[in-house]
Short mmCIF file of N, CA and C in Angstrom, two decimals:
data_model
loop_
_atom_site.label_atom_id
_atom_site.label_comp_id
_atom_site.label_asym_id
_atom_site.label_seq_id
_atom_site.Cartn_x
_atom_site.Cartn_y
_atom_site.Cartn_z
N MET A 1 8.98 -21.09 -7.20
CA MET A 1 9.95 -20.50 -8.21
C MET A 1 10.71 -19.98 -6.93
N GLU A 2 12.24 -20.45 -7.32
CA GLU A 2 13.28 -19.99 -6.66
C GLU A 2 14.16 -18.85 -7.05
N ALA A 3 14.66 -18.01 -5.87
CA ALA A 3 15.70 -16.96 -6.52
C ALA A 3 16.80 -17.32 -6.74
N VAL A 4 17.67 -16.55 -7.75
CA VAL A 4 18.68 -16.90 -8.36
C VAL A 4 19.64 -15.80 -7.87
N ILE A 5 20.95 -16.15 -7.28
CA ILE A 5 21.90 -15.20 -7.00
C ILE A 5 22.51 -14.18 -8.32
N GLN A 6 22.97 -13.14 -8.12
CA GLN A 6 23.48 -12.98 -9.29
C GLN A 6 25.11 -12.99 -8.96
N GLU A 7 26.05 -13.07 -10.27
CA GLU A 7 26.92 -13.69 -9.76
C GLU A 7 27.89 -12.42 -10.14
N GLU A 8 27.75 -11.29 -11.01
CA GLU A 8 27.99 -10.26 -10.97
C GLU A 8 27.22 -9.24 -10.28
N SER A 9 28.31 -7.80 -9.95
CA SER A 9 27.23 -7.02 -9.47
C SER A 9 26.39 -6.19 -10.11
N THR A 10 26.62 -6.26 -11.30
CA THR A 10 25.52 -5.53 -12.07
C THR A 10 24.47 -6.83 -12.88
N GLY A 11 24.46 -7.89 -12.21
CA GLY A 11 23.75 -8.91 -13.09
C GLY A 11 22.32 -9.24 -12.54
N CYS A 12 21.34 -8.13 -12.39
CA CYS A 12 20.29 -8.56 -11.47
C CYS A 12 19.26 -8.63 -12.83
N GLY A 13 19.53 -8.26 -13.81
CA GLY A 13 18.65 -8.80 -14.99
C GLY A 13 18.70 -9.91 -15.75
N ILE A 14 19.94 -10.59 -15.53
CA ILE A 14 20.34 -11.72 -16.03
C ILE A 14 19.58 -12.84 -15.04
N ALA A 15 19.71 -12.36 -13.42
CA ALA A 15 19.39 -13.48 -12.67
C ALA A 15 17.83 -13.36 -12.69
N ALA A 16 17.22 -12.24 -12.63
CA ALA A 16 15.82 -12.23 -12.55
C ALA A 16 15.36 -13.28 -13.72
N SER A 17 15.93 -13.19 -14.88
CA SER A 17 15.43 -13.75 -15.66
C SER A 17 15.73 -15.22 -15.79
N ALA A 18 16.79 -15.44 -15.17
CA ALA A 18 17.00 -17.05 -14.99
C ALA A 18 15.76 -17.37 -13.67
N ALA A 19 15.55 -17.01 -13.09
CA ALA A 19 14.64 -17.27 -11.89
C ALA A 19 13.37 -17.33 -12.42
N LEU A 20 12.55 -16.73 -13.38
CA LEU A 20 11.68 -17.13 -14.29
C LEU A 20 11.74 -18.10 -15.05
N ALA A 21 12.76 -18.04 -15.46
CA ALA A 21 12.97 -19.66 -16.56
C ALA A 21 13.55 -20.75 -15.44
N GLY A 22 14.13 -20.59 -14.18
CA GLY A 22 14.08 -21.69 -13.47
C GLY A 22 15.43 -22.50 -14.18
N ILE A 23 16.55 -21.90 -14.57
CA ILE A 23 17.55 -22.30 -14.81
C ILE A 23 18.64 -21.34 -13.83
N SER A 24 19.94 -21.79 -13.74
CA SER A 24 20.73 -21.07 -12.98
C SER A 24 21.38 -19.81 -13.67
N TYR A 25 21.89 -19.06 -12.92
CA TYR A 25 22.92 -18.16 -13.18
C TYR A 25 23.71 -18.06 -14.64
N LEU A 26 24.69 -18.92 -14.39
CA LEU A 26 25.75 -19.21 -15.25
C LEU A 26 25.12 -19.82 -16.68
N GLU A 27 23.85 -20.43 -16.51
CA GLU A 27 23.25 -20.59 -17.75
C GLU A 27 22.63 -19.52 -18.32
N ALA A 28 21.68 -19.13 -17.62
CA ALA A 28 21.42 -17.67 -18.32
C ALA A 28 22.48 -16.70 -18.83
N LYS A 29 23.17 -16.75 -18.31
CA LYS A 29 24.80 -15.38 -18.32
C LYS A 29 25.27 -16.06 -19.94
N ARG A 30 25.38 -17.39 -20.04
CA ARG A 30 25.47 -17.77 -21.17
C ARG A 30 25.19 -17.51 -22.49
N ILE A 31 23.37 -17.71 -22.28
CA ILE A 31 22.61 -17.54 -23.49
C ILE A 31 22.64 -15.89 -23.55
N ALA A 32 22.72 -15.42 -22.24
CA ALA A 32 22.71 -13.65 -22.18
C ALA A 32 23.96 -13.45 -23.56
N ASN A 33 25.00 -13.91 -23.01
CA ASN A 33 26.16 -13.31 -23.84
C ASN A 33 26.22 -13.77 -25.09
N ALA A 34 25.37 -15.16 -25.46
CA ALA A 34 25.36 -15.06 -26.94
C ALA A 34 24.53 -14.27 -27.52
N LEU A 35 24.00 -13.85 -27.10
CA LEU A 35 23.03 -12.42 -27.70
C LEU A 35 23.58 -11.48 -27.61
N GLY A 36 24.67 -11.36 -26.93
CA GLY A 36 25.24 -10.18 -26.71
C GLY A 36 25.00 -9.05 -26.00
N ILE A 37 24.53 -9.95 -24.87
CA ILE A 37 24.14 -9.27 -23.37
C ILE A 37 25.07 -9.48 -22.57
N TYR A 38 25.56 -8.47 -21.88
CA TYR A 38 26.48 -8.59 -20.76
C TYR A 38 26.41 -7.90 -19.50
N ALA A 39 26.20 -8.29 -18.39
CA ALA A 39 26.17 -7.84 -16.92
C ALA A 39 26.84 -6.18 -17.11
N SER A 40 27.96 -6.20 -17.62
CA SER A 40 28.59 -5.05 -17.70
C SER A 40 28.71 -3.85 -18.28
N ASP A 41 27.19 -4.02 -19.23
CA ASP A 41 26.93 -3.04 -19.85
C ASP A 41 25.60 -2.47 -19.00
N LYS A 42 25.90 -1.21 -19.10
CA LYS A 42 24.89 -0.62 -18.00
C LYS A 42 23.69 -0.55 -18.41
N SER A 43 23.32 -0.57 -19.91
CA SER A 43 22.07 -0.38 -20.28
C SER A 43 21.06 -1.49 -19.88
N LEU A 44 21.57 -2.28 -19.79
CA LEU A 44 20.79 -3.99 -18.69
C LEU A 44 20.07 -3.41 -17.75
N TRP A 45 20.38 -2.08 -16.85
CA TRP A 45 19.70 -2.11 -15.76
C TRP A 45 19.40 -0.56 -15.92
N SER A 46 19.26 0.01 -17.09
CA SER A 46 18.81 1.66 -17.60
C SER A 46 17.69 1.29 -18.92
N GLU A 47 17.76 0.14 -19.21
CA GLU A 47 16.86 -0.36 -20.11
C GLU A 47 15.98 -1.54 -20.35
N THR A 48 14.71 -1.84 -20.82
CA THR A 48 14.05 -2.88 -21.25
C THR A 48 14.72 -3.80 -21.90
N ASP A 49 15.24 -3.40 -22.95
CA ASP A 49 15.30 -4.39 -24.67
C ASP A 49 16.09 -5.43 -24.02
N HIS A 50 17.08 -5.46 -23.53
CA HIS A 50 18.03 -6.42 -23.37
C HIS A 50 17.45 -7.62 -22.65
N VAL A 51 16.89 -7.23 -21.26
CA VAL A 51 16.20 -8.49 -20.59
C VAL A 51 14.99 -9.14 -21.54
N LEU A 52 14.33 -8.15 -21.88
CA LEU A 52 13.09 -8.56 -22.93
C LEU A 52 13.60 -9.52 -23.75
N LYS A 53 14.81 -9.36 -24.68
CA LYS A 53 15.20 -9.96 -25.39
C LYS A 53 15.59 -11.44 -25.06
N LEU A 54 16.11 -11.24 -23.85
CA LEU A 54 16.87 -12.79 -22.75
C LEU A 54 15.55 -13.54 -22.69
N LEU A 55 14.58 -12.63 -22.28
CA LEU A 55 13.56 -13.41 -21.47
C LEU A 55 12.69 -14.35 -23.00
N GLN A 56 12.50 -13.71 -23.85
CA GLN A 56 12.05 -14.16 -25.52
C GLN A 56 12.78 -15.45 -25.54
N GLU A 57 14.04 -15.49 -25.44
CA GLU A 57 14.93 -16.50 -26.00
C GLU A 57 14.67 -17.76 -24.87
N LEU A 58 14.28 -17.02 -23.78
CA LEU A 58 14.43 -18.18 -22.68
C LEU A 58 12.86 -18.84 -22.87
N GLY A 59 11.91 -18.62 -23.93
CA GLY A 59 10.76 -19.11 -23.84
C GLY A 59 9.83 -18.08 -23.01
N ILE A 60 10.22 -17.04 -22.52
CA ILE A 60 9.36 -16.57 -21.07
C ILE A 60 8.35 -15.39 -21.77
N SER A 61 7.00 -15.54 -21.72
CA SER A 61 6.27 -14.58 -22.35
C SER A 61 5.66 -13.10 -21.21
N VAL A 62 6.17 -12.10 -21.94
CA VAL A 62 5.69 -11.02 -21.00
C VAL A 62 4.98 -10.20 -21.62
N SER A 63 4.40 -9.14 -21.12
CA SER A 63 3.96 -7.86 -21.88
C SER A 63 4.80 -6.78 -21.82
N SER A 64 4.88 -6.22 -23.19
CA SER A 64 5.27 -5.26 -23.92
C SER A 64 5.43 -4.14 -23.08
N LYS A 65 4.87 -3.87 -22.28
CA LYS A 65 4.51 -2.38 -21.35
C LYS A 65 5.34 -2.21 -19.97
N GLU A 66 5.33 -1.63 -19.91
CA GLU A 66 6.14 -0.88 -18.43
C GLU A 66 4.76 -0.48 -17.63
N VAL A 67 4.18 -0.94 -16.59
CA VAL A 67 3.04 -0.28 -16.05
C VAL A 67 3.62 0.11 -14.53
N PRO A 68 2.69 1.54 -14.41
CA PRO A 68 3.43 2.31 -13.15
C PRO A 68 2.70 1.15 -11.42
N PHE A 69 3.65 1.01 -11.20
CA PHE A 69 3.12 0.36 -9.70
C PHE A 69 2.47 1.46 -9.16
N GLU A 70 0.83 0.46 -8.42
CA GLU A 70 0.21 1.15 -7.91
C GLU A 70 0.00 0.88 -6.51
N SER A 71 -0.29 -0.70 -6.18
CA SER A 71 -0.13 -1.62 -4.96
C SER A 71 0.13 -2.96 -5.20
N TRP A 72 0.70 -3.38 -4.26
CA TRP A 72 0.54 -4.88 -4.18
C TRP A 72 -0.13 -5.89 -4.49
N GLU A 73 -1.66 -5.30 -3.94
CA GLU A 73 -2.53 -6.32 -4.29
C GLU A 73 -2.83 -6.20 -5.83
N ARG A 74 -2.49 -5.15 -6.40
CA ARG A 74 -2.77 -5.17 -8.04
C ARG A 74 -1.99 -5.68 -8.75
N LEU A 75 -0.75 -6.24 -8.21
CA LEU A 75 0.08 -6.40 -9.37
C LEU A 75 -0.55 -7.82 -9.72
N PRO A 76 -0.12 -8.40 -10.86
CA PRO A 76 -0.27 -9.69 -11.65
C PRO A 76 0.23 -11.05 -10.61
N ASP A 77 -0.11 -12.17 -10.78
CA ASP A 77 0.82 -13.10 -10.09
C ASP A 77 2.26 -13.27 -10.34
N LYS A 78 2.54 -12.67 -11.50
CA LYS A 78 4.24 -12.84 -11.57
C LYS A 78 4.39 -11.50 -12.70
N ALA A 79 5.80 -10.85 -12.09
CA ALA A 79 6.15 -9.83 -12.64
C ALA A 79 7.25 -9.09 -12.69
N LEU A 80 8.00 -8.92 -13.38
CA LEU A 80 9.18 -8.79 -13.41
C LEU A 80 9.42 -6.87 -13.27
N MET A 81 10.31 -6.66 -11.78
CA MET A 81 9.69 -5.57 -11.10
C MET A 81 10.91 -4.67 -11.01
N ALA A 82 10.79 -3.14 -11.48
CA ALA A 82 11.89 -2.37 -11.13
C ALA A 82 11.94 -1.30 -9.91
N ILE A 83 13.24 -1.71 -9.00
CA ILE A 83 13.07 -1.21 -7.77
C ILE A 83 14.00 -0.28 -7.70
N LYS A 84 14.29 0.48 -6.58
CA LYS A 84 15.61 1.25 -6.26
C LYS A 84 15.89 2.00 -7.89
N TRP A 85 14.75 2.45 -7.85
CA TRP A 85 14.87 3.37 -9.41
C TRP A 85 15.28 4.91 -8.89
N ARG A 86 16.25 5.60 -9.89
CA ARG A 86 16.87 6.37 -9.47
C ARG A 86 17.51 7.13 -11.08
N MET A 87 17.68 8.57 -10.98
CA MET A 87 18.36 9.06 -12.07
C MET A 87 19.80 9.30 -11.53
N LYS A 88 20.66 9.15 -12.61
CA LYS A 88 22.06 9.33 -12.69
C LYS A 88 22.39 9.90 -14.35
N GLN A 89 22.71 11.28 -14.06
CA GLN A 89 23.17 12.15 -15.28
C GLN A 89 22.15 11.53 -16.29
N ASN A 90 20.89 12.37 -15.66
CA ASN A 90 19.62 11.92 -16.62
C ASN A 90 19.57 11.00 -17.31
N LYS A 91 19.72 9.87 -17.08
CA LYS A 91 19.77 8.97 -17.13
C LYS A 91 19.01 7.85 -16.27
N PRO A 92 17.52 7.08 -16.49
CA PRO A 92 17.28 6.05 -15.09
C PRO A 92 17.87 5.05 -14.89
N TYR A 93 18.07 4.32 -13.69
CA TYR A 93 18.75 3.15 -13.43
C TYR A 93 17.71 2.61 -12.38
N TRP A 94 17.82 1.18 -12.15
CA TRP A 94 16.93 0.60 -11.64
C TRP A 94 17.42 -0.94 -11.21
N HIS A 95 17.22 -1.77 -10.11
CA HIS A 95 17.40 -3.04 -9.90
C HIS A 95 16.14 -3.79 -10.43
N TRP A 96 16.41 -4.88 -11.12
CA TRP A 96 15.53 -6.02 -11.49
C TRP A 96 15.27 -6.83 -10.21
N VAL A 97 14.19 -7.20 -10.10
CA VAL A 97 13.42 -8.15 -9.20
C VAL A 97 12.61 -8.97 -9.81
N VAL A 98 11.90 -10.32 -9.11
CA VAL A 98 10.94 -10.86 -9.65
C VAL A 98 9.95 -10.89 -8.39
N PHE A 99 8.50 -10.48 -8.97
CA PHE A 99 7.36 -10.48 -7.87
C PHE A 99 6.63 -12.22 -8.41
N VAL A 100 6.40 -12.72 -7.22
CA VAL A 100 5.24 -14.02 -7.60
C VAL A 100 4.53 -14.19 -6.58
N ARG A 101 3.27 -14.53 -6.79
CA ARG A 101 2.47 -14.79 -6.27
C ARG A 101 1.74 -16.08 -6.23
N GLU A 102 1.89 -17.05 -5.17
CA GLU A 102 1.70 -18.68 -5.10
C GLU A 102 0.67 -18.62 -4.24
N GLY A 103 -0.50 -19.11 -4.61
CA GLY A 103 -1.50 -19.22 -3.71
C GLY A 103 -2.02 -17.79 -3.02
N SER A 104 -1.99 -18.16 -1.77
CA SER A 104 -1.81 -16.79 -0.92
C SER A 104 -0.83 -16.22 -0.50
N GLU A 105 0.58 -16.77 -1.07
CA GLU A 105 1.88 -16.31 -0.67
C GLU A 105 2.34 -15.64 -1.83
N ALA A 106 2.77 -14.14 -1.19
CA ALA A 106 3.41 -13.14 -2.44
C ALA A 106 4.81 -12.96 -1.64
N LYS A 107 5.83 -12.83 -2.89
CA LYS A 107 7.21 -12.68 -2.36
C LYS A 107 7.60 -11.99 -3.74
N VAL A 108 8.84 -11.31 -3.32
CA VAL A 108 9.87 -10.83 -4.27
C VAL A 108 11.01 -11.65 -4.09
N LEU A 109 11.33 -12.12 -5.24
CA LEU A 109 12.45 -12.56 -5.46
C LEU A 109 13.57 -12.07 -5.72
N ASP A 110 14.90 -11.55 -4.95
CA ASP A 110 15.94 -10.50 -5.17
C ASP A 110 17.13 -11.29 -5.13
N SER A 111 17.61 -10.93 -6.49
CA SER A 111 18.97 -11.41 -6.82
C SER A 111 20.18 -11.25 -5.96
N LYS A 112 20.23 -9.80 -5.06
CA LYS A 112 21.09 -9.26 -4.60
C LYS A 112 22.06 -10.48 -3.63
N LYS A 113 23.08 -10.22 -3.96
CA LYS A 113 24.36 -11.64 -3.22
C LYS A 113 24.07 -11.02 -1.85
N ALA A 114 24.14 -9.88 -1.28
CA ALA A 114 24.55 -9.48 0.02
C ALA A 114 23.46 -9.76 0.92
N LEU A 115 22.18 -10.10 0.57
CA LEU A 115 20.69 -10.16 1.27
C LEU A 115 20.97 -11.54 2.30
N LYS A 116 20.38 -11.30 2.92
CA LYS A 116 20.28 -12.27 4.19
C LYS A 116 19.43 -13.36 3.35
N SER A 117 18.19 -12.79 3.13
CA SER A 117 17.71 -13.60 2.40
C SER A 117 17.18 -13.16 1.07
N ASN A 118 17.17 -14.17 0.20
CA ASN A 118 16.74 -13.11 -1.40
C ASN A 118 15.21 -13.67 -1.58
N VAL A 119 14.31 -14.14 -0.63
CA VAL A 119 12.91 -14.32 -0.63
C VAL A 119 12.42 -13.39 0.49
N ARG A 120 12.02 -12.19 -0.08
CA ARG A 120 11.73 -10.97 0.49
C ARG A 120 10.03 -10.92 0.18
N GLN A 121 9.54 -10.31 1.77
CA GLN A 121 8.25 -10.02 2.17
C GLN A 121 8.21 -8.59 2.84
N ASP A 122 9.23 -8.39 3.25
CA ASP A 122 9.10 -6.98 3.49
C ASP A 122 8.85 -5.90 2.54
N PHE A 123 7.47 -5.83 2.23
CA PHE A 123 7.04 -4.97 1.23
C PHE A 123 6.96 -3.27 1.49
N GLY A 124 7.07 -3.18 2.88
CA GLY A 124 7.01 -1.62 2.96
C GLY A 124 8.54 -1.56 2.86
N ARG A 125 9.51 -2.06 2.55
CA ARG A 125 10.98 -1.68 2.46
C ARG A 125 11.43 -1.54 1.05
N ILE A 126 10.41 -2.13 0.19
CA ILE A 126 10.78 -2.16 -1.16
C ILE A 126 9.58 -0.92 -2.26
N ASN A 127 10.55 -0.35 -2.96
CA ASN A 127 9.90 0.70 -3.58
C ASN A 127 9.56 0.30 -4.94
N PRO A 128 8.52 -0.13 -5.37
CA PRO A 128 8.76 -0.24 -6.85
C PRO A 128 8.39 0.77 -7.69
N ARG A 129 8.68 0.81 -8.85
CA ARG A 129 8.47 2.03 -9.58
C ARG A 129 7.62 1.72 -10.88
N TRP A 130 7.72 0.34 -11.20
CA TRP A 130 6.92 -0.13 -12.06
C TRP A 130 6.94 -1.46 -12.47
N TYR A 131 6.36 -2.22 -13.26
CA TYR A 131 6.47 -3.94 -13.66
C TYR A 131 6.00 -4.04 -14.76
N ILE A 132 6.76 -5.25 -15.42
CA ILE A 132 6.13 -5.88 -16.52
C ILE A 132 5.69 -7.02 -16.15
N GLN A 133 4.19 -7.33 -16.83
CA GLN A 133 3.80 -8.73 -16.23
C GLN A 133 4.09 -9.73 -17.24
N VAL A 134 4.42 -10.93 -16.30
CA VAL A 134 4.85 -12.19 -16.95
C VAL A 134 4.05 -13.12 -16.97
N PHE A 135 3.80 -13.54 -18.35
CA PHE A 135 2.64 -14.36 -18.76
C PHE A 135 2.50 -15.85 -18.23
N ASN A 136 3.88 -16.25 -18.25
CA ASN A 136 4.30 -17.91 -17.99
C ASN A 136 5.32 -18.28 -17.37
#
């Protein structure tokens, strides 16, 4: 699985969905927009509904529940994760990333454009709040 770089500063949910589906950011954005989902909508990174709707449209099966993060070892082989979780004006916000374990290698695919590498293994620096299991 490859990281997909977000083309908009608020497009992490679209980019994470694209990475899981194996498509480009622009293709995922086109599909998201057709569903009424736009990166500029702040609910994209403070609610799960839009991303879950996009993933369903892309044929990606995920759990319907958010599971609190306990440890990297206890994560499923694929997960959509909320990192950089914070409260702003009594509303939660986070950055979407993808966790994937392939064989013995675990990595986080982070869509942020400014990163030197969008494939992260600096687990001590990543502070997940919760995750949603990805089944396919």
